[in-house]
Amino acid sequence: MLYALVMAGGSGTRFWPESRATRPKQLLSIVDERTMIQATVDRIAPLIPSERTMVVCGSAHGMEIRKQLQQIAQEMILLEPRGRNTAPCIALGAYKLAQRDPEALMVVLPADHIIKNEREFLRLLGIAAKVAAAGTGLVTLGIVPDRPETGYGYIERGEVIVTVDSQPVYRVSRFVEKPDLERAKEYVAEGKHFWNSGMFVWKVSEIIRAFVQHLPKVAQALTKISPAFGTPEEAKAIRDAYEVLESVSIDYGIMEKADNVVVIPAGIDWNDVGSWNALEQIWKRDENDNAVRGEFLSIESRSCIVSSMHKMTVLVGVEDLIVVDTPDALMVCRKDRAQDVRKIHELLDIRGHKELL
Amino acid sequence: MLYALVMAGGSGTRFWPESRATRPKQLLSIVDERTMIQATVDRIAPLIPSERTMVVCGSAHGMEIRKQLQQIAQEMILLEPRGRNTAPCIALGAYKLAQRDPEALMVVLPADHIIKNEREFLRLLGIAAKVAAAGTGLVTLGIVPDRPETGYGYIERGEVIVTVDSQPVYRVSRFVEKPDLERAKEYVAEGKHFWNSGMFVWKVSEIIRAFVQHLPKVAQALTKISPAFGTPEEAKAIRDAYEVLESVSIDYGIMEKADNVVVIPAGIDWNDVGSWNALEQIWKRDENDNAVRGEFLSIESRSCIVSSMHKMTVLVGVEDLIVVDTPDALMVCRKDRAQDVRKIHELLDIRGHKELL
């Protein structure tokens, strides 16, 4: 059976002032009426019904997520007492599923990505599931790059291992850190590199084997608490395990070390919505390239990103700005400084503005 | 007796979104707790008590002005049915005062200027009143320029006519239109040119004589309605007169033509607050030259003007912006485009946003 693990642990400091500690990006409606996590769960529903969809999130967000995802049973929403990066999160989901269904196949999806070509996405997930079910290894979706993006890690493909429904599946020859622009251009030109999307498909038994081999402490901690899954002790057991779990990413902890990783190239119009700048690709743009959400007028202003859901915003003679208005905070940021939005969090903390975090 | 005429007819489109049709600049607290018109009336109170202070304003603002200036009797607040520039406004005040006190001396003041050196201002007003009372002519205050400002008209002084309390009073040799930068620099270097402040002192009888000579139609219209002043017919009489009054400035209509105009140089730290940019000279500035009103944090942002009274505003990596947040509208404008703020009014009108005008 095919299950989904939706990872919803992000804290979302890069979308301040829209995102806050209590409502990170995945719980916001940045793209459409639905929140990002709702869109993520809906998107896979034709393939994986909500009964087999599991969510792992920070304990502070459990209540809100239950409200947003009422179709998901409470026992399928697991609360992390603190963020420990992706490896412990995935291990938690894998061990919990293993207890329910040792033969389970597991799709791992971040809760805060956008995929416009949903049909192709589902087709590829189906193929990935077949590949994983056949015991070929750990499957990752690699996004076919349409530009020399320097903000993502890349996956370099090796030889074709198998072809399923005329879709070639490649051995991964290596994972590559975020490249410089020249290197990124080469990657796009060569066609052998894909963006590391953080979306995976594998047998639960296979990923557990990988944890045992590459992250044995994580495996031990989860093995220890497995008897508590599905009992009244579960929440406490998870809290105990997270006391000792190390913080490590699945990429660094497993994917870069395992020798049975394969990649399926995916042309699915994907965006990880990593900063306000990403909205430029997603929101409607006016004739002057302003990407806007809300009431807006421009006098000779160009290439701005504006989110203003509560009032009229007027720009006069400005370019390349991000303007985000919320009921209790306003941000104006140069587009090429979008990565520094997370510094605001720090600054607010230092200045004692806890109510705005 | 010395009277004041406070001209409060401005529509204030240059301070959008803070200023609106219903609350133009002079009715706002842009500088301190008091509104600008309150500050104007308070400032002259040591010299001219409220019983002798008259206000002329647009009929839409009468109610609000009565609320803000409760010390002023209702019959001293005159409502213009429409704006007709400064000459009709001053004529209205002059003819009304003439009926009450034909010997009246009259100080004319815009309601929306800032004067930081109030003591010197009152000293100079006192001197101006003496000069006017002696029949020397129409007295204007000329601001001693501290920078080569190209946004103001200038007054060129001629010879000294009289010295009062060791203050020389000059004949005006001519009024000069807004100069270019080179010319403005010459003016500042030569020391013979002053900014045209729009503040005047004269005998009511003298200015009425000037209206008869230079703007005879205005004089006729006001003469015709003078019997109605102080009667229940006054408001209707003013409305009738304004049907025929031409729109003309006191500078163009009288001052540039009269041959008995004198100027008293005034070093009073004056600002006409002509656009958002003026606030840079007025509000406190932080260590990065940001002039700010409200809660504010900056990450490497410089030389911005921020008015945000209702929420935290954070700027990241921006320079030379004007950011103004109000409950129902937000504006972000490049500082060198501050003059274009009035275009917003037009644009909002065209797009049907009457509620924001």
XYZ file of C-alpha atoms in Angstrom:
714
model
C 0.000 0.000 0.000
C 1.136 3.523 -0.789
C 1.287 6.009 2.075
C 2.281 9.650 2.200
C 4.370 11.412 4.788
C 3.847 15.161 4.619
C 6.661 17.036 6.366
C 5.251 20.216 7.891
C 7.985 21.186 10.316
C 9.127 24.451 8.705
C 9.229 27.562 10.854
C 8.876 29.973 7.942
C 10.898 32.974 9.094
C 11.552 33.878 5.461
C 7.955 34.909 4.884
C 7.715 37.433 7.670
C 5.515 39.364 8.262
C 2.980 36.970 6.711
C 4.537 33.939 8.378
C 4.922 33.848 12.144
C 5.958 31.241 14.699
C 2.292 30.293 15.051
C 1.575 30.267 11.312
C 4.560 29.241 9.196
C 4.443 29.218 5.413
C 2.841 25.769 5.031
C -0.197 26.975 7.010
C -0.701 30.099 4.856
C -2.697 30.685 1.686
C 0.091 32.242 -0.294
C -0.798 30.815 -3.674
C -4.493 30.076 -3.751
C -7.469 29.917 -1.417
C -6.140 26.794 0.225
C -3.141 26.763 2.504
C 0.015 25.125 1.167
C -0.409 22.025 3.311
C -4.036 21.677 2.202
C -2.901 21.944 -1.420
C -0.194 19.322 -0.775
C -2.666 16.814 0.687
C -5.303 17.512 -1.987
C -2.754 17.140 -4.762
C -1.901 13.543 -3.884
C -5.442 12.525 -2.957
C -6.172 10.809 -6.324
C -3.235 8.488 -5.596
C -3.080 8.402 -1.813
C -6.326 8.883 0.118
C -6.304 10.829 3.358
C -6.590 7.618 5.429
C -3.060 6.791 4.304
C -1.663 10.295 4.611
C 0.459 11.082 7.639
C 1.623 14.523 8.726
C 4.600 15.335 10.934
C 4.641 18.855 12.336
C 5.845 20.929 15.252
C 3.730 20.479 18.376
C 2.843 24.197 18.310
C 1.065 23.676 14.976
C -0.854 20.476 15.722
C -4.096 22.231 16.535
C -4.061 24.411 13.423
C -3.135 21.486 11.193
C -5.972 19.387 12.580
C -8.278 22.290 11.753
C -6.910 22.642 8.226
C -6.808 18.895 7.499
C -10.008 17.561 9.005
C -9.977 14.595 6.636
C -6.866 13.230 8.345
C -7.334 11.091 11.432
C -5.785 12.402 14.596
C -3.465 9.399 14.997
C -1.948 10.197 11.587
C -0.766 13.620 12.756
C 2.512 13.258 14.636
C 3.868 16.108 16.725
C 7.582 16.795 16.997
C 8.479 18.433 20.313
C 11.201 20.335 18.445
C 12.536 20.541 14.903
C 15.389 18.087 14.221
C 15.651 18.531 10.458
C 14.333 15.978 7.959
C 16.033 12.697 8.924
C 14.406 12.232 12.365
C 11.072 13.423 10.937
C 11.200 10.823 8.170
C 12.403 8.118 10.572
C 9.477 8.871 12.870
C 7.037 8.471 9.989
C 8.761 5.351 8.672
C 8.821 3.494 11.996
C 5.224 4.434 12.700
C 4.130 3.151 9.268
C 6.246 0.003 9.619
C 4.313 -0.859 12.726
C 1.006 -0.462 10.887
C 2.073 -2.045 7.586
C 5.583 -3.529 7.268
C 5.127 -3.742 3.486
C 4.204 -0.081 3.194
C 5.484 2.097 0.379
C 6.061 5.654 1.482
C 5.991 8.939 -0.437
C 7.767 11.765 1.396
C 6.620 15.305 0.534
C 7.412 18.722 1.985
C 4.196 20.548 2.933
C 5.234 23.870 1.428
C 6.053 23.334 -2.220
C 4.069 24.288 -5.282
C 3.533 21.950 -8.211
C 1.584 23.328 -11.117
C 1.599 20.276 -13.341
C -0.288 18.001 -10.955
C -1.204 15.398 -13.530
C 2.383 14.753 -14.526
C 3.350 14.779 -10.855
C 0.862 12.032 -10.067
C 1.997 10.039 -13.103
C 5.607 10.212 -11.918
C 4.677 9.366 -8.329
C 2.938 6.287 -9.663
C 6.046 5.273 -11.566
C 8.247 6.009 -8.550
C 6.017 3.766 -6.453
C 6.402 0.931 -8.958
C 10.170 1.394 -8.989
C 10.350 1.435 -5.196
C 8.014 -1.567 -4.912
C 10.294 -3.547 -7.224
C 13.120 -3.099 -4.708
C 15.190 -0.918 -7.040
C 16.168 1.355 -4.150
C 15.480 4.805 -2.733
C 13.702 6.899 -5.344
C 13.972 10.670 -5.516
C 12.221 13.077 -7.843
C 14.690 15.376 -9.589
C 13.194 18.540 -11.034
C 14.249 19.242 -14.631
C 15.772 22.743 -14.365
C 14.381 25.470 -16.630
C 16.943 28.067 -15.519
C 20.447 28.080 -14.003
C 19.205 28.404 -10.419
C 21.972 28.820 -7.843
C 19.666 28.528 -4.861
C 19.078 24.762 -5.094
C 21.196 21.646 -4.670
C 21.420 19.429 -7.759
C 21.317 15.681 -8.361
C 23.605 14.314 -11.063
C 22.229 11.295 -12.853
C 24.245 8.243 -13.881
C 23.134 5.449 -16.226
C 19.566 4.338 -16.837
C 18.708 1.497 -14.477
C 15.247 0.703 -15.698
C 12.518 2.191 -17.854
C 8.939 2.109 -16.548
C 6.030 3.157 -18.750
C 8.668 4.646 -21.117
C 10.031 6.758 -18.251
C 13.759 6.208 -17.731
C 14.921 5.891 -14.130
C 18.545 6.779 -13.442
C 21.058 5.783 -10.874
C 22.140 8.884 -8.902
C 25.852 9.416 -9.416
C 26.090 12.230 -6.857
C 24.401 15.020 -4.974
C 25.837 18.475 -5.686
C 25.769 21.482 -3.346
C 24.305 24.783 -4.554
C 26.501 25.670 -7.556
C 27.785 29.054 -8.727
C 26.119 30.591 -11.773
C 28.656 29.317 -14.298
C 28.363 25.773 -13.005
C 24.563 26.039 -12.900
C 24.544 27.117 -16.551
C 26.641 24.088 -17.464
C 24.200 21.840 -15.601
C 21.222 23.220 -17.503
C 23.077 22.912 -20.821
C 24.250 19.327 -20.200
C 20.840 18.035 -19.091
C 22.313 15.553 -16.611
C 21.478 17.507 -13.457
C 18.186 17.968 -11.681
C 17.073 20.060 -8.733
C 16.955 18.193 -5.465
C 13.256 18.522 -4.638
C 13.227 16.767 -1.279
C 10.501 14.415 -2.552
C 11.164 10.712 -2.110
C 9.487 7.340 -2.603
C 10.667 4.144 -0.974
C 9.693 1.005 0.828
C 9.433 1.666 4.545
C 11.582 -1.418 5.096
C 14.215 -0.039 2.724
C 14.499 3.370 4.379
C 14.591 1.729 7.808
C 17.469 -0.434 6.583
C 19.200 2.768 5.446
C 18.675 4.392 8.863
C 20.143 1.345 10.582
C 23.149 1.504 8.299
C 23.795 5.261 8.051
C 22.119 6.828 11.095
C 22.154 4.001 13.637
C 21.413 6.266 16.614
C 18.273 7.515 14.971
C 17.288 3.946 14.176
C 17.902 2.882 17.779
C 15.871 5.715 19.254
C 12.927 4.952 16.991
C 13.168 1.189 17.502
C 13.033 1.802 21.220
C 9.777 3.741 21.067
C 8.090 1.688 18.353
C 6.066 -0.419 20.831
C 4.398 2.793 22.000
C 3.020 3.732 18.548
C -0.751 3.593 18.577
C -0.922 3.487 22.375
C -1.688 6.281 24.865
C 2.074 6.426 25.494
C 2.890 7.480 21.937
C 3.196 11.239 22.447
C 5.402 10.851 25.499
C 7.556 8.244 23.716
C 8.096 10.635 20.807
C 9.033 13.425 23.215
C 11.575 11.127 24.907
C 13.067 10.053 21.583
C 13.453 13.677 20.444
C 15.523 14.390 23.548
C 18.318 12.281 22.081
C 17.751 12.518 18.318
C 20.440 14.417 16.469
C 19.513 17.158 14.011
C 20.451 15.983 10.535
C 18.995 16.235 7.056
C 17.919 13.173 5.094
C 20.189 14.344 2.260
C 23.311 14.501 4.371
C 22.422 11.598 6.664
C 21.189 9.054 4.113
C 20.837 10.065 0.465
C 24.432 11.136 -0.090
C 25.697 7.931 1.519
C 23.336 5.246 0.278
C 24.417 3.392 -2.891
C 20.931 2.487 -4.063
C 19.524 5.933 -4.804
C 17.766 6.472 -8.126
C 16.269 9.578 -9.660
C 13.238 10.174 -11.860
C 13.426 13.446 -13.789
C 10.279 15.482 -13.238
C 9.081 18.341 -15.457
C 6.244 19.379 -13.191
C 6.548 23.190 -12.866
C 7.750 22.950 -9.307
C 8.639 25.751 -6.906
C 9.847 25.371 -3.335
C 8.669 28.924 -2.504
C 11.878 29.572 -0.642
C 11.478 33.331 -0.230
C 9.176 36.197 -1.171
C 11.003 36.356 -4.500
C 9.451 33.026 -5.484
C 6.015 34.636 -5.646
C 7.135 36.502 -8.720
C 6.933 33.192 -10.584
C 3.570 32.352 -9.074
C 1.330 35.417 -8.749
C -0.223 37.225 -11.669
C 1.945 40.004 -13.002
C 0.739 43.350 -14.341
C 2.035 45.011 -17.505
C 4.997 46.406 -15.562
C 5.986 43.032 -14.129
C 4.610 43.748 -10.689
C 3.502 40.487 -9.031
C 0.605 41.463 -6.820
C -1.867 40.065 -4.338
C -4.473 42.585 -3.139
C -5.604 46.049 -4.186
C -2.800 47.883 -5.908
C -2.053 50.912 -8.040
C 1.257 51.840 -9.582
C 2.685 55.083 -10.877
C 5.730 54.159 -12.933
C 6.729 51.273 -10.676
C 8.220 48.081 -12.013
C 9.112 44.523 -11.045
C 7.819 44.702 -7.487
C 6.230 41.955 -5.394
C 3.289 43.233 -3.362
C 1.156 41.383 -0.827
C -1.479 43.654 0.659
C -4.701 41.871 1.508
C -6.202 44.470 3.810
C -5.806 47.815 2.077
C -4.972 49.714 -1.078
C -1.247 49.890 -1.787
C 0.174 52.530 -4.128
C 3.751 52.473 -5.405
C 5.292 55.588 -6.947
C 8.470 55.391 -9.010
C 9.927 52.310 -7.333
C 11.495 49.130 -8.712
C 12.506 45.708 -7.458
C 10.893 45.988 -4.048
C 9.029 43.450 -1.953
C 6.178 45.129 -0.053
C 4.213 43.005 2.405
C 1.473 44.496 4.539
C -0.283 42.605 7.334
C -2.590 43.864 10.092
C 0.233 44.323 12.609
C 3.413 44.592 10.554
C 4.684 46.010 7.280
C 7.860 45.090 5.439
C 9.598 46.810 2.539
C 12.628 44.897 1.249
C 14.834 45.106 -1.794
C 14.263 42.001 -3.916
C 17.919 41.024 -3.897
C 17.806 41.067 -0.081
C 14.905 38.598 0.229
C 17.188 36.100 1.988
C 17.740 38.649 4.757
C 14.092 38.597 5.724
C 14.968 35.883 8.227
C 17.257 38.376 9.984
C 14.149 40.348 10.899
C 13.186 37.508 13.203
C 16.432 37.875 15.139
C 16.142 41.643 15.285
C 12.545 41.542 16.541
C 13.598 39.034 19.180
C 16.483 41.224 20.384
C 14.247 44.301 20.486
C 11.636 42.467 22.526
C 8.873 42.286 19.921
C 7.849 38.710 20.777
C 4.301 39.439 19.628
C 5.575 39.820 16.059
C 7.637 36.621 15.885
C -6.011 96.394 16.686
C -4.117 93.448 15.269
C -6.124 90.601 13.765
C -5.067 87.330 12.173
C -6.457 85.688 9.092
C -5.529 82.001 8.991
C -5.902 80.586 5.479
C -6.915 76.932 5.735
C -8.158 76.248 2.238
C -5.544 73.669 1.162
C -6.752 70.345 -0.199
C -3.572 68.478 0.707
C -3.315 65.898 -2.072
C 0.461 65.835 -1.626
C 0.223 64.078 1.722
C -1.811 61.132 0.590
C -2.526 58.645 2.119
C -2.393 60.585 5.397
C -4.229 63.564 3.904
C -7.634 63.089 2.325
C -10.342 65.371 0.964
C -11.945 65.323 4.407
C -8.691 65.846 6.310
C -6.138 67.917 4.409
C -2.655 68.580 5.773
C -3.617 71.551 7.983
C -6.015 69.320 9.933
C -3.399 66.606 10.580
C -0.889 66.126 13.379
C 2.122 65.654 11.169
C 4.652 67.409 13.358
C 3.497 67.254 16.940
C 0.450 66.262 18.956
C -1.460 69.290 17.720
C -2.722 69.624 14.201
C -0.982 72.175 11.986
C -3.853 74.658 12.199
C -3.925 74.316 15.990
C -0.184 74.991 16.081
C -0.663 78.017 13.804
C -3.324 79.560 16.040
C -1.417 78.750 19.268
C 1.786 80.208 17.861
C 0.345 83.692 17.387
C -1.772 83.654 20.555
C 0.721 85.713 22.625
C 0.329 88.514 20.066
C -3.172 87.955 18.688
C -5.771 86.386 20.977
C -8.298 83.954 19.560
C -11.071 86.585 19.712
C -9.226 88.413 16.938
C -8.263 85.355 14.945
C -10.280 84.573 11.837
C -10.118 81.358 9.817
C -11.125 80.904 6.188
C -11.560 77.292 5.092
C -13.407 75.086 2.651
C -17.011 74.452 3.667
C -16.285 70.703 3.880
C -13.837 71.352 6.712
C -15.857 73.814 8.799
C -17.102 71.229 11.251
C -13.685 69.704 11.858
C -12.054 73.134 12.233
C -14.653 74.205 14.775
C -13.844 71.040 16.690
C -10.090 71.648 16.521
C -10.304 75.380 17.302
C -12.936 75.628 20.006
C -11.440 78.883 21.268
C -12.480 80.632 18.058
C -15.985 81.995 17.845
C -18.175 80.565 15.146
C -18.620 83.910 13.369
C -14.841 84.126 12.930
C -14.750 80.918 10.861
C -15.663 81.718 7.262
C -16.521 78.937 4.832
C -15.550 79.132 1.178
C -17.982 77.188 -1.014
C -15.006 76.378 -3.272
C -11.300 77.118 -3.387
C -10.463 80.265 -5.387
C -6.798 80.564 -4.471
C -5.466 83.121 -1.983
C -6.674 86.485 -3.329
C -10.444 85.925 -2.853
C -9.777 84.256 0.502
C -7.802 87.258 1.727
C -10.347 89.692 0.277
C -13.130 87.875 2.120
C -11.247 88.169 5.397
C -10.287 91.810 4.765
C -13.796 93.001 3.934
C -15.240 91.111 6.885
C -12.683 92.690 9.234
C -13.186 96.135 7.709
C -16.831 95.968 8.629
C -15.957 95.101 12.224
C -12.980 97.475 12.591
C -12.050 99.783 9.691
C -8.731 100.548 11.405
C -7.836 96.877 11.729
C -4.311 95.625 11.091
C -4.313 92.164 9.592
C -1.751 89.358 9.712
C -2.256 86.744 6.989
C -0.922 83.246 7.715
C -1.198 79.926 5.941
C -2.540 77.243 8.294
C -0.065 74.571 7.270
C 3.433 75.932 7.795
C 5.946 75.089 10.482
C 7.938 77.723 12.330
C 10.420 76.455 14.860
C 11.744 79.788 16.111
C 8.438 81.077 17.457
C 9.943 83.810 19.616
C 11.717 85.462 16.694
C 8.606 84.999 14.586
C 6.488 86.904 17.111
C 9.137 89.615 17.402
C 9.116 90.095 13.625
C 5.316 90.038 13.451
C 5.305 92.823 16.032
C 7.708 94.855 13.931
C 5.717 94.137 10.783
C 2.587 95.364 12.543
C 4.321 98.627 13.482
C 5.533 99.085 9.924
C 2.081 98.393 8.502
C 0.415 100.642 11.079
C 2.720 103.500 10.057
C 1.294 103.266 6.551
C 4.573 102.123 5.014
C 2.733 99.678 2.782
C 2.054 95.967 2.355
C 4.483 94.009 4.514
C 5.635 90.512 3.669
C 7.893 88.200 5.653
C 10.775 86.883 3.523
C 12.472 83.778 4.860
C 16.268 83.997 4.940
C 17.292 80.980 2.837
C 19.671 78.442 4.395
C 20.003 76.388 1.203
C 19.590 76.933 -2.556
C 15.997 75.689 -2.621
C 14.486 75.494 -6.105
C 10.993 74.702 -4.876
C 10.138 78.193 -3.620
C 9.564 81.579 -5.183
C 11.960 84.302 -4.016
C 11.575 87.970 -3.075
C 14.397 90.303 -4.103
C 14.948 93.179 -1.718
C 15.711 96.751 -2.725
C 16.897 99.576 -0.459
C 16.191 99.894 3.249
C 13.063 101.987 3.770
C 13.018 102.132 7.519
C 14.612 100.447 10.511
C 12.370 99.451 13.414
C 13.859 98.143 16.682
C 17.154 97.781 14.753
C 15.395 95.576 12.192
C 15.834 96.888 8.633
C 12.748 96.834 6.436
C 13.347 96.725 2.679
C 11.431 97.806 -0.343
C 10.661 94.746 -2.518
C 12.308 95.209 -5.872
C 10.694 92.166 -7.422
C 9.133 88.724 -6.940
C 11.062 85.917 -8.633
C 9.593 82.602 -9.852
C 11.120 79.309 -8.664
C 14.736 79.528 -9.870
C 17.003 76.826 -11.258
C 19.734 75.494 -8.975
C 22.479 77.761 -10.277
C 20.342 80.858 -9.824
C 19.248 79.669 -6.380
C 22.892 79.284 -5.349
C 23.576 82.854 -6.482
C 20.595 84.061 -4.435
C 21.859 82.381 -1.287
C 25.400 83.718 -1.872
C 24.271 87.300 -2.567
C 21.973 87.508 0.474
C 19.482 89.798 -1.286
C 16.798 87.176 -1.886
C 14.327 85.641 0.520
C 11.795 82.838 0.227
C 8.270 84.021 -0.403
C 6.531 82.682 2.703
C 2.990 83.744 1.952
C 2.824 85.562 5.294
C 1.700 89.203 5.158
C 0.854 92.080 7.449
C -1.122 95.143 6.379
C -3.831 97.569 7.224
C -7.173 96.247 6.132
C -7.837 99.601 4.482
C -4.540 99.314 2.580
C -5.186 95.833 1.173
C -8.740 96.816 0.258
C -7.330 99.775 -1.644
C -4.995 97.354 -3.421
C -7.907 95.041 -4.346
C -9.832 98.016 -5.748
C -6.828 98.984 -7.843
C -5.491 95.591 -8.987
C -8.407 93.154 -8.691
C -11.442 95.422 -9.094
C -13.865 92.551 -9.765
C -12.922 90.892 -6.512
C -13.328 94.215 -4.724
C -16.758 94.735 -6.308
C -18.006 91.282 -5.377
C -16.919 91.703 -1.762
C -18.250 95.263 -1.509
C -21.577 93.985 -2.725
C -21.890 91.374 0.016
C -20.363 93.428 2.841
C -23.742 94.503 4.255
C -24.498 90.827 4.880
C -21.471 90.212 7.122
C -22.594 89.421 10.650
C -26.198 88.836 9.564
C -28.036 85.544 9.002
C -27.524 86.185 5.286
C -23.716 86.002 5.502
C -23.196 82.394 4.416
C -25.508 82.764 1.427
C -23.878 86.065 0.463
C -20.438 84.437 0.488
C -21.732 81.575 -1.642
C -23.139 84.065 -4.161
C -19.891 86.045 -4.271
C -17.853 82.880 -4.873
C -19.970 82.144 -7.940
C -18.321 85.083 -9.690
C -14.933 85.400 -7.964
C -11.997 84.571 -10.185
C -9.337 82.165 -8.974
C -6.125 84.131 -8.508
C -3.245 84.164 -6.062
C -2.477 87.166 -3.889
C 1.074 87.095 -5.281
C 0.034 87.325 -8.896
C -3.045 89.458 -8.321
C -1.660 92.049 -5.912
C 1.876 91.674 -4.559
C 3.657 91.592 -7.900
C 1.743 94.658 -9.070
C 1.582 96.883 -6.000
C 4.361 99.463 -5.654
C 4.249 99.710 -1.879
C 5.387 96.227 -0.900
C 8.110 95.870 1.708
C 9.864 92.822 3.094
C 11.205 91.948 6.517
C 13.829 89.195 6.419
C 12.935 86.403 8.822
C 15.346 83.779 10.193
C 12.691 81.706 11.896
C 13.412 78.102 10.851
C 10.386 77.972 8.614
C 9.107 75.082 6.523
C 6.048 75.085 4.297
C 5.808 71.271 4.508
C 5.175 71.076 0.800
C 5.594 67.324 0.410
C 6.495 64.195 2.374
C 10.144 65.069 1.774
C 9.810 68.054 4.107
C 9.354 65.723 7.075
C 12.979 64.733 6.735
C 13.844 68.192 8.103
C 11.268 67.905 10.846
C 11.075 64.400 12.312
C 13.779 62.793 14.411
C 16.313 60.898 12.354
C 18.008 57.641 13.353
C 21.710 56.906 12.911
C 21.104 55.953 9.281
C 19.255 59.170 8.464
C 15.839 57.563 8.466
C 13.195 60.113 9.517
C 10.555 58.101 11.301
C 7.212 58.399 13.016
C 5.961 55.165 14.611
C 7.439 51.757 15.392
C 10.281 50.984 13.058
C 13.201 48.638 12.530
C 15.804 48.816 9.820
C 18.191 46.293 8.361
C 20.750 48.267 6.388
C 18.254 50.863 5.208
C 19.143 54.509 4.817
C 17.648 57.955 4.283
C 14.027 56.858 4.275
C 10.963 58.738 5.520
C 8.537 56.451 7.365
C 5.135 57.259 8.821
C 3.551 54.194 10.384
C 1.414 54.970 13.405
C -0.535 51.731 13.568
C 1.988 48.930 13.197
C 5.628 47.877 13.145
C 7.388 48.730 9.892
C 10.606 46.958 8.896
C 12.803 48.092 6.005
C 15.424 45.762 4.551
C 18.190 47.072 2.324
C 16.319 50.068 0.937
C 17.275 53.722 0.513
C 15.591 57.016 -0.260
C 12.022 55.777 0.063
C 8.938 57.382 1.533
C 6.761 54.768 3.265
C 3.409 55.885 4.639
C 1.002 53.427 6.214
C -2.549 54.316 7.235
C -5.456 52.072 8.248
C -6.872 51.889 4.713
C -3.990 52.762 2.401
C -0.259 52.288 2.063
C 2.137 54.252 -0.114
C 5.740 53.536 -1.063
C 7.339 56.313 -3.111
C 10.857 57.169 -4.191
C 11.901 60.362 -2.427
C 12.696 62.169 -5.648
C 9.136 61.441 -6.822
C 7.422 63.040 -3.810
C 5.863 65.664 -6.075
C 4.067 62.879 -7.947
C 2.100 61.888 -4.872
C -0.628 64.264 -6.045
C -0.996 62.133 -9.179
C -2.255 59.335 -6.941
C -5.363 61.413 -6.315
C -6.133 61.520 -10.026
C -5.445 57.823 -10.462
C -7.656 56.828 -7.536
C -10.405 59.013 -8.945
C -10.174 57.427 -12.397
C -10.160 53.927 -10.904
C -13.240 54.697 -8.841
C -11.678 54.648 -5.369
C -13.607 57.659 -4.098
C -13.388 56.306 -0.546
C -9.619 56.882 -0.616
C -9.656 60.462 -1.931
